[in-house]
Structures are given as C-alpha cells and as structure tokens.
Coordinates of C-alpha atoms in Angstrom, one line a residue:
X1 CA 0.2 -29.0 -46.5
X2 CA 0.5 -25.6 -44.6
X3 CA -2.8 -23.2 -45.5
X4 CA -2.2 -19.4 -45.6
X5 CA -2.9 -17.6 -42.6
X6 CA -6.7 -16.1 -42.3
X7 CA -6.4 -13.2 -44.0
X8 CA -8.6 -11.4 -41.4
X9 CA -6.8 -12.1 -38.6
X10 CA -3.2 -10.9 -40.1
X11 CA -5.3 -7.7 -40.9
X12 CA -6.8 -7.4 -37.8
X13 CA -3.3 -7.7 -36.1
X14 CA -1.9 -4.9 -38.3
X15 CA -4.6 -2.6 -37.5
X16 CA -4.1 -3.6 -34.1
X17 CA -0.5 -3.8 -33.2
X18 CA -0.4 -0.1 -31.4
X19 CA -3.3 -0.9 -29.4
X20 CA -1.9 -4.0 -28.2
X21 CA 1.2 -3.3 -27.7
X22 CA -0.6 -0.2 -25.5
X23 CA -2.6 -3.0 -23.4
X24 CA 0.4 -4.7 -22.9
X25 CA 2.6 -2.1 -21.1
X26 CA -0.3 -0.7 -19.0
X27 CA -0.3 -4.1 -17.8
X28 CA 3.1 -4.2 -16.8
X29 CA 2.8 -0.9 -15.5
X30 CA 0.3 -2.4 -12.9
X31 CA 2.5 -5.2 -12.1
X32 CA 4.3 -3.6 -9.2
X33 CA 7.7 -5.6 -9.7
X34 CA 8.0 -4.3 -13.8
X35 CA 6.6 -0.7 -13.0
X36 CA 10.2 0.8 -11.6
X37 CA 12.6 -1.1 -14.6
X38 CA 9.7 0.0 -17.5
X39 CA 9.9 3.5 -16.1
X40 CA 13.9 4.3 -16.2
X41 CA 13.8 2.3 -19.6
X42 CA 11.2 4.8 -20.7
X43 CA 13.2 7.7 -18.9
X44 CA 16.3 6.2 -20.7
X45 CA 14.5 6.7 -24.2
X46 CA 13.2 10.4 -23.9
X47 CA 16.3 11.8 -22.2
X48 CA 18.2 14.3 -23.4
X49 CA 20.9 17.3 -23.2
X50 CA 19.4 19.8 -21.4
X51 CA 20.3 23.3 -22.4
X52 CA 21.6 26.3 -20.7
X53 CA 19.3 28.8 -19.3
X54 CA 18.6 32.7 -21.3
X55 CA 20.4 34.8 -20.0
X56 CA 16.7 36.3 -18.9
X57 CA 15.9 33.0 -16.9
X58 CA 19.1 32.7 -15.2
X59 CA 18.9 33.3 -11.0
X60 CA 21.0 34.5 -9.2
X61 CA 22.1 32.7 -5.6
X62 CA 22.4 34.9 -3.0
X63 CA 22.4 33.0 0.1
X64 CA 24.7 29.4 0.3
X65 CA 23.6 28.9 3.5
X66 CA 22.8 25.1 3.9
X67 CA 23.9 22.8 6.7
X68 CA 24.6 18.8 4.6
X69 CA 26.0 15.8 6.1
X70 CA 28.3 13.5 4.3
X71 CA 29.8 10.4 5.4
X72 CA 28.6 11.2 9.1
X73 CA 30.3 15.1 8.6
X74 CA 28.6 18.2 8.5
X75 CA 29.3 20.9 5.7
X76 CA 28.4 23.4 4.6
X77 CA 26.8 24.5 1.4
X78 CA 28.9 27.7 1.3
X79 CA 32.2 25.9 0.9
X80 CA 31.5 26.0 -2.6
X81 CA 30.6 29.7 -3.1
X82 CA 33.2 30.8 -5.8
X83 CA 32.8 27.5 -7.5
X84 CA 30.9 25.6 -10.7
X85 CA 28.9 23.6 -8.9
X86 CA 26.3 20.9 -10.1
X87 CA 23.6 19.8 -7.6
X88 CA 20.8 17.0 -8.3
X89 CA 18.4 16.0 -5.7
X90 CA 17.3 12.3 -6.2
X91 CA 16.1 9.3 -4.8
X92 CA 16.5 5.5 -5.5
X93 CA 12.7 4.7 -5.9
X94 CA 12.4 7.5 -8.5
X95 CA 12.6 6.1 -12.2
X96 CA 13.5 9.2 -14.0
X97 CA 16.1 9.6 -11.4
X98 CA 17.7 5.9 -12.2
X99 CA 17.1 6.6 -15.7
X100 CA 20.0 9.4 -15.4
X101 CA 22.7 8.3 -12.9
X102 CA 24.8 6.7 -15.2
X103 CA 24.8 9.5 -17.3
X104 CA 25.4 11.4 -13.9
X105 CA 28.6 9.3 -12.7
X106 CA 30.0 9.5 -16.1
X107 CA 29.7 13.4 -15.3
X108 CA 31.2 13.1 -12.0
X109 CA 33.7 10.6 -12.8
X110 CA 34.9 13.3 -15.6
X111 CA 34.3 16.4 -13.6
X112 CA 35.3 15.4 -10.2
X113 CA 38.3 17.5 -9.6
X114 CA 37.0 20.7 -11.2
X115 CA 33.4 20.6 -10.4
X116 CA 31.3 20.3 -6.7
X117 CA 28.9 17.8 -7.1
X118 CA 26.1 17.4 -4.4
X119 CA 23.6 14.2 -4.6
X120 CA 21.2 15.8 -2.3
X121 CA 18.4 12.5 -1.4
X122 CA 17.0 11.8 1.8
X123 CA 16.2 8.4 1.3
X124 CA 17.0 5.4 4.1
X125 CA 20.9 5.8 4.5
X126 CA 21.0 2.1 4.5
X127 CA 18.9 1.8 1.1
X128 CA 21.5 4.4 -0.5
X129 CA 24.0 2.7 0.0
X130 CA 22.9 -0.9 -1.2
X131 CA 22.1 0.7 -4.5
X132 CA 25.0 2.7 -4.9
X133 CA 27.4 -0.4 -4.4
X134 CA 24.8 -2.9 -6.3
X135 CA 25.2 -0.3 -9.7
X136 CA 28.6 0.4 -8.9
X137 CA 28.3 4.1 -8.5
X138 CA 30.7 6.4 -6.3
X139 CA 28.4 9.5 -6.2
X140 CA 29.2 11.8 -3.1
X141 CA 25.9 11.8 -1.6
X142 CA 24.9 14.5 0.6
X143 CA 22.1 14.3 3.1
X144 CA 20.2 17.7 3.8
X145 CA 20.6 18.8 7.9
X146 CA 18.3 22.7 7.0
X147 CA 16.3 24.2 4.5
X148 CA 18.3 24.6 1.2
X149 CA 18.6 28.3 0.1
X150 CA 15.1 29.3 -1.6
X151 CA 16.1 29.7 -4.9
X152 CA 17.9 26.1 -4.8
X153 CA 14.5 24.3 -3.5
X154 CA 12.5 21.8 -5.4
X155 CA 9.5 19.4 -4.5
X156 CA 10.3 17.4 -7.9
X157 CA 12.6 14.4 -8.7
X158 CA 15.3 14.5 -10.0
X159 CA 16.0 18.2 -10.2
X160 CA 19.2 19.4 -11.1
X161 CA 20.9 23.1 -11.3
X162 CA 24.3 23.9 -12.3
X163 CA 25.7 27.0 -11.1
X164 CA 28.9 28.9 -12.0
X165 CA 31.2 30.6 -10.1
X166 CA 29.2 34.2 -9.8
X167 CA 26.6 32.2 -8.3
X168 CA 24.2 31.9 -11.3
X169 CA 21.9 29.1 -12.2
X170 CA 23.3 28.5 -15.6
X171 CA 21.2 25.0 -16.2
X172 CA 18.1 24.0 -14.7
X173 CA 16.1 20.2 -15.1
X174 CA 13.3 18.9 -13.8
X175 CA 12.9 15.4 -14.6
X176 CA 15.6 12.9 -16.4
X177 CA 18.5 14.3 -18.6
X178 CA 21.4 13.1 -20.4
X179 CA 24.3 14.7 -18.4
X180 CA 27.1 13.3 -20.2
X181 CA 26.4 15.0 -23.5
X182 CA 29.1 17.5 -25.8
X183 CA 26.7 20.4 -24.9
X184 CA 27.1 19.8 -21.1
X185 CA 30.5 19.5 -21.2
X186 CA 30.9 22.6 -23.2
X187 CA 28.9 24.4 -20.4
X188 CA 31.3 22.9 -17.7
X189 CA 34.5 23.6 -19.6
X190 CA 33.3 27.3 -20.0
X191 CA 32.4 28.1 -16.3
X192 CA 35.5 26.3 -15.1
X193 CA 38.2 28.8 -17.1
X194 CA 35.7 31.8 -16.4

C-alpha cells in the first residue's frame, strides 16, 4: 500500500524550489570545472541583438593606425579604412565571449566577402588555435602588435564595434550578443550598398 507523500514536505519543496535551485548553481559555480560551461550557457540565455547606435552616440574614427599580426604577417589596421568593418576583442577563457562565437562565425561565415572582420585576443597562440579547431570555427584571428586607435580601445570582454565605411561606430557591445540576428544583418546590408 503506497501512503501519500507528507504533506509538509511537498509544501515545503514548493516554497522552496527557487532557493534550491539558487544553492544549487552557486555550488557549481564554485566547482572550478562547471563554472566556464554554466557561464556561456547563462551568456547563451540573455543574449541578444544589439542595436545600432543614436545618431548622437555614434564616434567617429579618426586615426586607423594599428599594427596586427595574422598568421605570422603584419597588417595594418588602415587597410580597411573605406570599409564596413566588424571588430570583437575576445578571449577563450571568457564565457560571455564563448557564449557568442557561434553566433559570430555564422556572421563571418555570411559576411566574409563584404565585411573586415578582426578577432582581436591575445591569448596563448597555441591555446587559440586548439579551441578554434576543437569548435570548428575559422575566425580570422588577429593578434594586436600597438596600441589600437583610442576610440577603438576596451578593457572589457567581449567588446565589439561595427564601423561603416565613413569611419563611424554604428554598433557598440560590451558583453555577449546575438550577432546573427535580422536586425544585424539589416545593419550590414545597409553600410555595405552605402
């Protein structure tokens, strides 16, 4: 004969749940091996399209003066003056920054040929490149060599800045974004025919 559960312990649990779901995480969140995989799932959850900048916000580049290496070659950021360009600085042990390469190589995968992408990171070469071919992205990742022009420097990850052709910031995100979104691409589409 099965007996009904105590009726004071199903209650407690529904009063409870939240909190115990709350202890729960923090305790993975401790755990270093589950802290990286429960922050880009987080990340994952609360990204979204990120929105042009008011006409008011946007800045205006005035110097593309920044030595990058690539594959063991210099360049220079000022090959891309002229150009729509989307730039993301990022870094494999950063969550919010996993959270949004996908979204980011769906981008570039779509953009490639009409856009200059820059991965800007200056994590271990060695560790880039494990992580790149172990999620099968094919980012081009840039390495910085000098000081990026002032109004393109950040001390946050990821940070990303889309900038059109008259060299204005047009988009600008701190933290993780869905980049593959109908209100990105309508933003891209635009800057490349102006």
């Amino acid at each position: 004969m099965n007996s009904p559960e105590n009726p004071k312990k199903q209650s407690w649990l529904k009063r409870q749940w939240s909190n115990v779901l709350f202890v729960i995480i923090l305790i993975l969140l401790i755990i270093p091996q589950t802290r990286l995989p429960i922050q880009v799932a987080l990340n994952k959850l609360i990204a979204f399209s990120p929105s042009e900048l008011s006409q008011d916000e946007q800045l205006e580049i005035t110097s593309y003066d920044w030595s990058l290496q690539r594959d063991s070659k210099q360049i220079n950021f000022s090959n891309s003056r002229g150009k729509v360009v989307f730039l993301n600085y990022w870094a494999t042990w950063c969550g919010p920054c996993i959270a949004e390469m996908q979204s980011l190589q769906d981008l570039y995968n779509r953009y490639k040929g009409s856009v200059d992408f820059y991965f800007v990171t200056s994590d271990d070469k060695a560790k880039v490149k494990s992580f790149l071919n172990n999620n099968n992205y094919n980012l081009p990742v840039y390495y910085s060599l000098s000081v990026p022009p002032e109004k393109l420097r950040s001390s946050s990850l990821p940070t990303t800045y889309v900038i059109s052709k008259q060299a204005d910031v047009i988009m600008y995100k701190v933290g993780a974004a869905d980049w593959n979104s109908e209100s990105v691409h309508n933003t891209l589409n635009r800057l490349i025919k102006e």
